[in-house]
Amino acid sequence: MNARALVGVRILATGSSVPEGRLTNADFEKMLDTSDEWIVQRTGIRERRVLDLTKASGLTLAREALQNAIDAANIPASEIDLVICATVTGDMTCPSTAARIASDVGAAGAAAFDVGAACSGFVYAINLADSIVRAGRAKTVAVVGVDAMTSIIDYADRTCSILFGDAAGAVVLRADENPALGCIYQHMGADGTGWGSLYIPRQARDIPPSDIENKTRLGCLRMNGKEVFKFAVTKFREVIEDALAKTQLTPDQVSQFVCHQSNIRIIDAARERIGLDPSQVYVNIDKYGNSSAGSVPLCLDQLWRAGKITPGKPFVLVAFGGGLTWASSVWQTP
Ligand code: COA
């Protein structure tokens, strides 16, 4: 891990992976007291990708996403000296998902650890990666965001279950001689006082008295939708406005705002308040739902491969989630 200090950071390539399986709103109409109309109106979601959990897990998606990114970067995996994986649905607490995917793709020996910041996880992880490379502690870093949300959903809970899907995305970063490249501004925050709005209890004692009547199975995600909605609408706007103010960028100078896909109403509210053009705010929630830490890197990979990240123009990553957490990351591309 020796790179020259005060370097820039270049994204060599991106990758992603989603399962073949689809769960549509029509499927939910057969399972629960809900309707396609309610789901589309309240969330913008039409279908989500779901793993066959008897055969695969988040680890499978994470490995595939990283392999795609390495193939696109066209570098030997052995050159990667650090793997950071953002997830709250790792197969096991120990070992980390990062350690397993590193060796699976041929990067055994690289440092590897997981980051747990829920839906903000990937943005936290890429911010860390940029800082580590700029400090000269690593030269080539793989950052993965993955969540197998369907492994922690109680399908009897109609409010939570319709929102989430499974996905993974990855980027490979490398130190660059041009210090102007890479993350030019980052912000990360958390407010643990709001943890009870979005949490996954392991045991009965984890459940706060206010949520004791909730019948959701232990080990599954619990959410106070209204609280999270209020937090998200405000925080999304604040985080984007902060990133623009601190970088002195006007919205038209930004190529894309790559936002966590949680609810189309949350994305639209922020977009309208700030006055962003719809073409600058990518949306794929209709096809994938909310895939937590997989959401932002899946969007980034789709944009990157479609050539929609304009060379020379900055792009902005934004996310919020359980914790409660939030994060932004502004990237200057070559
Ligand atoms: N189908 C039909 N009705 C449903 C439903 C479903 N899938 N889920 C909930 N409802 C019902 C509720 O039971 C409630 O009925 P009631 O009035 O008889 O009590 C009614 O719809 C309205 O519920 P409410 O919670 O007010 O709906 P909402 O407009 O707030 O939308 C969410 C619910 C979950 C879509 C919305 O709150 C949300 O998106 N929150 C943020 C979630 C999020 O982003 N989480 C991840 C963060 S990373």
CSV table of C-alpha atoms and ligand atoms in Angstrom, one decimal:
chain,number,residue,atom,x,y,z
A,1,MET,CA,0.0,0.0,0.0
A,2,ASN,CA,2.3,2.7,-1.2
A,3,ALA,CA,1.1,5.5,-3.4
A,4,ARG,CA,2.4,9.0,-3.7
A,5,ALA,CA,0.6,11.3,-1.3
A,6,LEU,CA,-1.6,14.2,-2.5
A,7,VAL,CA,-2.7,12.3,-5.6
A,8,GLY,CA,-6.1,12.4,-7.3
A,9,VAL,CA,-8.4,9.5,-7.8
A,10,ARG,CA,-9.8,8.2,-11.0
A,11,ILE,CA,-12.8,5.8,-11.4
A,12,LEU,CA,-11.4,3.1,-13.7
A,13,ALA,CA,-14.7,1.3,-14.2
A,14,THR,CA,-18.0,0.4,-12.7
A,15,GLY,CA,-20.1,-2.8,-12.5
A,16,SER,CA,-23.4,-4.1,-11.1
A,17,SER,CA,-25.5,-7.2,-10.7
A,18,VAL,CA,-29.1,-7.8,-10.1
A,19,PRO,CA,-30.9,-11.2,-9.8
A,20,GLU,CA,-33.0,-12.6,-12.6
A,21,GLY,CA,-36.1,-13.0,-10.4
A,22,ARG,CA,-38.8,-10.3,-10.6
A,23,LEU,CA,-41.5,-9.5,-8.0
A,24,THR,CA,-44.1,-7.3,-9.6
A,25,ASN,CA,-46.9,-5.2,-8.1
A,26,ALA,CA,-49.3,-7.8,-9.6
A,27,ASP,CA,-47.5,-10.5,-7.6
A,28,PHE,CA,-48.1,-8.4,-4.4
A,29,GLU,CA,-51.8,-8.0,-5.3
A,30,LYS,CA,-52.0,-11.9,-5.0
A,31,MET,CA,-50.1,-12.0,-1.7
A,32,LEU,CA,-51.3,-8.9,0.3
A,33,ASP,CA,-54.1,-6.4,0.6
A,34,THR,CA,-52.6,-3.9,-1.8
A,35,SER,CA,-52.9,-2.7,-5.4
A,36,ASP,CA,-50.6,-1.7,-8.3
A,37,GLU,CA,-52.3,1.7,-8.2
A,38,TRP,CA,-51.5,2.3,-4.5
A,39,ILE,CA,-47.9,1.2,-4.9
A,40,VAL,CA,-47.1,3.2,-8.0
A,41,GLN,CA,-48.8,6.3,-6.7
A,42,ARG,CA,-47.1,6.2,-3.3
A,43,THR,CA,-43.7,4.9,-4.3
A,44,GLY,CA,-43.2,4.9,-8.1
A,45,ILE,CA,-42.2,1.2,-7.9
A,46,ARG,CA,-43.5,-1.3,-10.4
A,47,GLU,CA,-41.2,-4.3,-9.8
A,48,ARG,CA,-38.1,-5.3,-7.9
A,49,ARG,CA,-35.4,-7.9,-8.5
A,50,VAL,CA,-35.4,-10.7,-5.9
A,51,LEU,CA,-32.8,-13.4,-5.2
A,52,ASP,CA,-33.6,-17.1,-4.9
A,53,LEU,CA,-32.3,-17.2,-1.4
A,54,THR,CA,-32.0,-21.0,-1.5
A,55,LYS,CA,-29.3,-20.7,-4.1
A,56,ALA,CA,-27.7,-17.3,-3.8
A,57,SER,CA,-27.2,-14.3,-1.4
A,58,GLY,CA,-25.9,-10.8,-1.4
A,59,LEU,CA,-22.4,-12.3,-1.6
A,60,THR,CA,-23.3,-13.7,-5.0
A,61,LEU,CA,-24.4,-10.3,-6.3
A,62,ALA,CA,-21.4,-8.5,-4.7
A,63,ARG,CA,-18.9,-10.9,-6.3
A,64,GLU,CA,-20.6,-10.5,-9.8
A,65,ALA,CA,-20.7,-6.7,-9.5
A,66,LEU,CA,-17.1,-6.5,-8.6
A,67,GLN,CA,-16.0,-9.0,-11.3
A,68,ASN,CA,-17.9,-6.8,-13.9
A,69,ALA,CA,-16.1,-3.7,-12.7
A,70,ILE,CA,-12.7,-5.4,-12.7
A,71,ASP,CA,-13.4,-6.8,-16.3
A,72,ALA,CA,-14.4,-3.3,-17.4
A,73,ALA,CA,-11.3,-1.8,-15.8
A,74,ASN,CA,-9.2,-4.4,-17.6
A,75,ILE,CA,-6.7,-4.7,-14.7
A,76,PRO,CA,-5.5,-7.9,-12.9
A,77,ALA,CA,-7.5,-8.3,-9.7
A,78,SER,CA,-4.2,-8.8,-7.9
A,79,GLU,CA,-3.5,-5.1,-8.3
A,80,ILE,CA,-6.4,-4.2,-5.9
A,81,ASP,CA,-4.9,-3.4,-2.5
A,82,LEU,CA,-8.2,-2.6,-0.6
A,83,VAL,CA,-11.8,-3.8,-0.9
A,84,ILE,CA,-14.5,-2.0,1.0
A,85,CYS,CA,-18.0,-3.4,0.9
A,86,ALA,CA,-21.1,-1.5,2.1
A,87,THR,CA,-23.9,-3.8,3.3
A,88,VAL,CA,-26.3,-4.5,6.2
A,89,THR,CA,-27.2,-8.0,4.8
A,90,GLY,CA,-23.9,-9.8,4.8
A,91,ASP,CA,-24.2,-13.6,4.9
A,92,MET,CA,-22.3,-13.6,8.2
A,93,THR,CA,-21.1,-11.0,10.7
A,94,CYS,CA,-17.7,-12.7,10.5
A,95,PRO,CA,-16.1,-13.0,8.0
A,96,SER,CA,-16.9,-9.7,6.2
A,97,THR,CA,-18.4,-9.8,2.8
A,98,ALA,CA,-15.5,-7.8,1.6
A,99,ALA,CA,-12.9,-10.4,2.6
A,100,ARG,CA,-14.8,-13.1,0.8
A,101,ILE,CA,-15.4,-11.2,-2.5
A,102,ALA,CA,-11.8,-10.0,-2.5
A,103,SER,CA,-10.5,-13.6,-2.6
A,104,ASP,CA,-13.3,-14.8,-4.9
A,105,VAL,CA,-12.3,-12.3,-7.6
A,106,GLY,CA,-8.5,-12.9,-7.2
A,107,ALA,CA,-7.6,-10.1,-4.9
A,108,ALA,CA,-6.7,-12.2,-1.8
A,109,GLY,CA,-4.1,-10.4,0.3
A,110,ALA,CA,-5.9,-7.0,-0.2
A,111,ALA,CA,-7.1,-5.3,2.9
A,112,ALA,CA,-10.9,-5.9,3.2
A,113,PHE,CA,-13.7,-4.6,5.5
A,114,ASP,CA,-17.4,-3.9,5.5
A,115,VAL,CA,-19.1,-0.6,6.1
A,116,GLY,CA,-22.5,-0.6,7.8
A,117,ALA,CA,-24.4,2.7,7.1
A,118,ALA,CA,-27.6,1.1,5.6
A,119,CYS,CA,-28.7,2.9,2.4
A,120,SER,CA,-26.0,5.5,2.8
A,121,GLY,CA,-23.4,2.7,2.9
A,122,PHE,CA,-22.0,2.9,-0.6
A,123,VAL,CA,-21.6,6.7,-0.4
A,124,TYR,CA,-19.8,6.4,3.0
A,125,ALA,CA,-17.6,3.7,1.5
A,126,ILE,CA,-16.6,5.6,-1.7
A,127,ASN,CA,-15.8,8.6,0.5
A,128,LEU,CA,-13.5,6.5,2.7
A,129,ALA,CA,-11.9,5.0,-0.4
A,130,ASP,CA,-11.1,8.4,-1.9
A,131,SER,CA,-9.6,9.6,1.4
A,132,ILE,CA,-7.5,6.5,1.8
A,133,VAL,CA,-6.1,6.8,-1.8
A,134,ARG,CA,-5.5,10.5,-1.5
A,135,ALA,CA,-3.6,9.9,1.8
A,136,GLY,CA,-1.3,7.5,-0.1
A,137,ARG,CA,-2.3,4.4,1.9
A,138,ALA,CA,-3.7,2.5,-1.1
A,139,LYS,CA,-3.4,2.8,-4.9
A,140,THR,CA,-6.2,0.6,-6.3
A,141,VAL,CA,-9.4,0.2,-4.4
A,142,ALA,CA,-12.6,-1.7,-5.1
A,143,VAL,CA,-15.8,-0.3,-3.5
A,144,VAL,CA,-18.9,-2.4,-3.5
A,145,GLY,CA,-22.4,-1.7,-2.3
A,146,VAL,CA,-24.8,-4.6,-1.9
A,147,ASP,CA,-27.9,-5.6,-0.1
A,148,ALA,CA,-30.1,-8.7,-0.3
A,149,MET,CA,-33.0,-6.8,1.2
A,150,THR,CA,-35.4,-9.7,0.5
A,151,SER,CA,-33.5,-11.7,3.1
A,152,ILE,CA,-34.7,-9.3,5.9
A,153,ILE,CA,-38.2,-8.6,4.8
A,154,ASP,CA,-41.3,-10.0,6.5
A,155,TYR,CA,-43.7,-10.4,3.5
A,156,ALA,CA,-46.7,-10.0,5.9
A,157,ASP,CA,-45.7,-6.3,6.4
A,158,ARG,CA,-47.4,-4.6,3.4
A,159,THR,CA,-45.8,-1.2,4.0
A,160,CYS,CA,-42.2,-2.4,4.1
A,161,SER,CA,-42.2,-5.4,1.7
A,162,ILE,CA,-43.4,-3.5,-1.4
A,163,LEU,CA,-40.4,-1.1,-1.2
A,164,PHE,CA,-37.3,-3.3,-1.3
A,165,GLY,CA,-35.3,-5.4,-3.8
A,166,ASP,CA,-31.9,-7.0,-4.2
A,167,ALA,CA,-28.9,-5.4,-6.1
A,168,ALA,CA,-25.2,-4.8,-6.0
A,169,GLY,CA,-22.9,-2.3,-7.7
A,170,ALA,CA,-19.1,-1.7,-7.6
A,171,VAL,CA,-16.4,0.7,-8.7
A,172,VAL,CA,-12.7,0.3,-9.1
A,173,LEU,CA,-10.7,3.4,-8.2
A,174,ARG,CA,-7.0,4.2,-8.8
A,175,ALA,CA,-4.6,6.9,-7.7
A,176,ASP,CA,-4.1,9.4,-10.4
A,177,GLU,CA,-1.3,12.0,-11.0
A,178,ASN,CA,-3.9,14.8,-11.4
A,179,PRO,CA,-4.9,15.8,-7.9
A,180,ALA,CA,-8.0,17.7,-9.3
A,181,LEU,CA,-9.7,14.3,-10.1
A,182,GLY,CA,-11.7,12.3,-7.6
A,183,CYS,CA,-14.0,13.3,-4.7
A,184,ILE,CA,-13.8,17.1,-4.5
A,185,TYR,CA,-16.3,17.4,-1.6
A,186,GLN,CA,-17.8,14.9,0.8
A,187,HIS,CA,-20.2,15.0,3.7
A,188,MET,CA,-21.3,12.2,6.0
A,189,GLY,CA,-23.7,12.4,9.0
A,190,ALA,CA,-25.7,10.3,11.4
A,191,ASP,CA,-28.3,11.0,14.0
A,192,GLY,CA,-28.8,7.9,16.2
A,193,THR,CA,-31.8,9.5,18.0
A,194,GLY,CA,-33.9,8.5,15.0
A,195,TRP,CA,-32.7,4.8,14.9
A,196,GLY,CA,-36.1,3.4,15.9
A,197,SER,CA,-37.6,4.6,12.6
A,198,LEU,CA,-35.7,2.1,10.6
A,199,TYR,CA,-34.1,-1.0,12.2
A,200,ILE,CA,-33.6,-4.7,12.2
A,201,PRO,CA,-33.9,-6.2,15.7
A,202,ARG,CA,-32.1,-9.4,16.4
A,203,GLN,CA,-33.9,-10.2,19.6
A,204,ALA,CA,-37.0,-9.0,21.6
A,205,ARG,CA,-34.9,-6.7,23.9
A,206,ASP,CA,-33.8,-4.6,20.8
A,207,ILE,CA,-37.4,-3.5,20.3
A,208,PRO,CA,-38.3,-0.1,21.8
A,209,PRO,CA,-41.5,0.1,23.9
A,210,SER,CA,-43.1,2.4,21.2
A,211,ASP,CA,-42.8,-0.5,18.6
A,212,ILE,CA,-43.8,-3.4,20.9
A,213,GLU,CA,-47.2,-3.9,19.1
A,214,ASN,CA,-45.5,-4.3,15.7
A,215,LYS,CA,-45.9,-7.9,14.6
A,216,THR,CA,-43.0,-7.9,12.1
A,217,ARG,CA,-40.8,-11.0,12.6
A,218,LEU,CA,-37.5,-10.7,14.5
A,219,GLY,CA,-34.6,-10.4,12.2
A,220,CYS,CA,-36.7,-8.4,9.7
A,221,LEU,CA,-36.7,-4.7,8.8
A,222,ARG,CA,-39.1,-2.5,10.8
A,223,MET,CA,-39.9,1.0,9.5
A,224,ASN,CA,-42.0,4.0,10.5
A,225,GLY,CA,-42.7,5.1,7.0
A,226,LYS,CA,-44.1,8.5,7.8
A,227,GLU,CA,-41.1,9.4,10.0
A,228,VAL,CA,-38.6,8.2,7.4
A,229,PHE,CA,-40.4,10.0,4.7
A,230,LYS,CA,-40.3,13.3,6.6
A,231,PHE,CA,-36.6,12.9,7.4
A,232,ALA,CA,-35.7,11.9,3.9
A,233,VAL,CA,-37.5,14.7,2.1
A,234,THR,CA,-35.7,17.3,4.3
A,235,LYS,CA,-32.3,15.7,4.4
A,236,PHE,CA,-32.2,14.9,0.7
A,237,ARG,CA,-32.7,18.6,-0.2
A,238,GLU,CA,-30.3,19.8,2.6
A,239,VAL,CA,-27.5,17.4,1.5
A,240,ILE,CA,-27.7,18.4,-2.2
A,241,GLU,CA,-27.9,22.1,-1.4
A,242,ASP,CA,-24.9,21.7,1.0
A,243,ALA,CA,-22.8,19.9,-1.7
A,244,LEU,CA,-23.6,22.6,-4.3
A,245,ALA,CA,-22.9,25.5,-1.9
A,246,LYS,CA,-19.6,24.0,-0.7
A,247,THR,CA,-18.3,23.3,-4.2
A,248,GLN,CA,-19.8,26.6,-5.6
A,249,LEU,CA,-21.3,24.5,-8.4
A,250,THR,CA,-24.6,25.5,-10.0
A,251,PRO,CA,-27.0,22.7,-10.8
A,252,ASP,CA,-26.3,23.0,-14.6
A,253,GLN,CA,-22.6,22.5,-14.0
A,254,VAL,CA,-23.3,19.0,-12.6
A,255,SER,CA,-23.6,16.1,-15.0
A,256,GLN,CA,-25.8,13.8,-12.8
A,257,PHE,CA,-27.2,13.7,-9.3
A,258,VAL,CA,-27.1,10.0,-8.5
A,259,CYS,CA,-29.6,9.6,-5.8
A,260,HIS,CA,-30.5,6.7,-3.5
A,261,GLN,CA,-33.7,5.2,-4.9
A,262,SER,CA,-36.1,5.0,-1.9
A,263,ASN,CA,-39.4,6.6,-3.2
A,264,ILE,CA,-40.1,8.6,-6.3
A,265,ARG,CA,-41.9,11.2,-4.2
A,266,ILE,CA,-38.8,11.8,-2.1
A,267,ILE,CA,-36.6,12.2,-5.2
A,268,ASP,CA,-39.1,14.4,-6.9
A,269,ALA,CA,-39.7,16.6,-3.9
A,270,ALA,CA,-35.9,17.4,-3.6
A,271,ARG,CA,-35.5,17.8,-7.4
A,272,GLU,CA,-38.4,20.3,-7.6
A,273,ARG,CA,-37.4,22.3,-4.5
A,274,ILE,CA,-33.8,22.7,-5.8
A,275,GLY,CA,-34.9,23.2,-9.4
A,276,LEU,CA,-33.0,20.4,-11.0
A,277,ASP,CA,-33.7,19.3,-14.5
A,278,PRO,CA,-35.3,15.8,-14.6
A,279,SER,CA,-32.7,14.7,-17.1
A,280,GLN,CA,-30.0,15.3,-14.4
A,281,VAL,CA,-31.6,13.0,-11.8
A,282,TYR,CA,-31.5,9.4,-12.7
A,283,VAL,CA,-34.4,7.2,-11.7
A,284,ASN,CA,-34.6,3.4,-11.9
A,285,ILE,CA,-36.8,2.8,-8.8
A,286,ASP,CA,-39.7,1.6,-11.0
A,287,LYS,CA,-37.7,-1.4,-12.1
A,288,TYR,CA,-35.6,-2.2,-9.0
A,289,GLY,CA,-37.3,-0.7,-5.9
A,290,ASN,CA,-35.0,0.3,-3.0
A,291,SER,CA,-31.9,-2.0,-2.9
A,292,SER,CA,-30.3,-0.1,0.1
A,293,ALA,CA,-26.5,0.0,-0.3
A,294,GLY,CA,-26.9,-1.5,-3.8
A,295,SER,CA,-29.0,1.4,-5.0
A,296,VAL,CA,-26.5,4.2,-5.7
A,297,PRO,CA,-23.8,2.1,-7.3
A,298,LEU,CA,-26.4,0.3,-9.5
A,299,CYS,CA,-27.6,3.7,-10.8
A,300,LEU,CA,-24.0,4.8,-11.2
A,301,ASP,CA,-23.1,1.7,-13.2
A,302,GLN,CA,-26.1,2.1,-15.5
A,303,LEU,CA,-25.3,5.8,-16.1
A,304,TRP,CA,-21.6,5.1,-16.6
A,305,ARG,CA,-22.2,2.4,-19.1
A,306,ALA,CA,-24.8,4.5,-21.0
A,307,GLY,CA,-22.2,7.3,-21.3
A,308,LYS,CA,-24.4,9.7,-19.3
A,309,ILE,CA,-21.6,10.7,-16.9
A,310,THR,CA,-20.3,13.6,-19.0
A,311,PRO,CA,-16.5,13.7,-19.1
A,312,GLY,CA,-15.0,16.8,-17.4
A,313,LYS,CA,-18.3,17.5,-15.5
A,314,PRO,CA,-18.7,16.7,-11.8
A,315,PHE,CA,-21.4,14.2,-10.7
A,316,VAL,CA,-22.9,14.0,-7.2
A,317,LEU,CA,-23.8,10.9,-5.2
A,318,VAL,CA,-26.5,11.3,-2.5
A,319,ALA,CA,-28.0,8.9,0.0
A,320,PHE,CA,-29.8,8.6,3.3
A,321,GLY,CA,-30.9,5.6,5.4
A,322,GLY,CA,-31.1,3.7,8.6
A,323,GLY,CA,-29.0,5.0,11.5
A,324,LEU,CA,-30.3,7.5,10.6
A,325,THR,CA,-27.5,8.3,8.2
A,326,TRP,CA,-26.9,10.6,5.2
A,327,ALA,CA,-24.0,11.2,2.9
A,328,SER,CA,-22.9,13.1,-0.3
A,329,SER,CA,-19.9,12.8,-2.6
A,330,VAL,CA,-19.0,15.1,-5.4
A,331,TRP,CA,-16.7,13.6,-8.1
A,332,GLN,CA,-14.7,15.4,-10.7
A,333,THR,CA,-14.1,13.2,-13.7
A,334,PRO,CA,-11.4,13.5,-16.3
B,1,COA,N1,-51.0,-1.1,0.0
B,1,COA,C1,-52.1,-0.5,0.4
B,1,COA,N2,-52.2,0.3,1.5
B,1,COA,C2,-51.2,0.4,2.2
B,1,COA,C3,-49.9,-0.3,2.0
B,1,COA,C4,-49.9,-1.0,0.8
B,1,COA,N3,-48.7,-1.7,0.4
B,1,COA,N4,-49.0,0.1,2.9
B,1,COA,C5,-49.7,0.9,3.8
B,1,COA,N5,-50.9,1.0,3.4
B,1,COA,C6,-52.0,1.8,4.0
B,1,COA,C7,-51.7,2.1,5.5
B,1,COA,O1,-52.1,1.0,6.3
B,1,COA,C8,-52.6,3.3,5.7
B,1,COA,O2,-53.9,2.9,5.9
B,1,COA,P1,-54.8,3.6,7.0
B,1,COA,O3,-55.0,5.0,6.6
B,1,COA,O4,-56.1,2.8,6.9
B,1,COA,O5,-54.1,3.4,8.3
B,1,COA,C9,-52.5,4.1,4.4
B,1,COA,O6,-52.1,3.1,3.4
B,1,COA,C10,-51.6,5.3,4.4
B,1,COA,O7,-50.4,4.9,5.0
B,1,COA,P2,-49.3,5.9,5.1
B,1,COA,O8,-48.2,5.3,5.9
B,1,COA,O9,-49.8,7.2,5.5
B,1,COA,O10,-48.8,6.0,3.6
B,1,COA,P3,-47.7,6.9,3.0
B,1,COA,O11,-48.3,7.8,2.0
B,1,COA,O12,-46.8,7.5,4.1
B,1,COA,O13,-46.8,5.9,2.2
B,1,COA,C11,-44.7,4.8,2.4
B,1,COA,C12,-46.2,4.9,2.9
B,1,COA,C13,-44.0,3.6,3.2
B,1,COA,C14,-44.7,4.5,0.9
B,1,COA,C15,-44.0,6.1,2.7
B,1,COA,O14,-44.3,6.5,4.0
B,1,COA,C16,-42.6,6.1,2.5
B,1,COA,O15,-42.1,5.9,1.4
B,1,COA,N6,-41.7,6.3,3.5
B,1,COA,C17,-40.3,6.3,3.4
B,1,COA,C18,-39.8,4.9,3.3
B,1,COA,C19,-38.4,4.8,2.9
B,1,COA,O16,-37.9,5.5,2.1
B,1,COA,N7,-37.7,3.8,3.5
B,1,COA,C20,-36.4,3.5,3.2
B,1,COA,C21,-35.4,4.6,3.6
B,1,COA,S1,-33.8,4.3,3.1
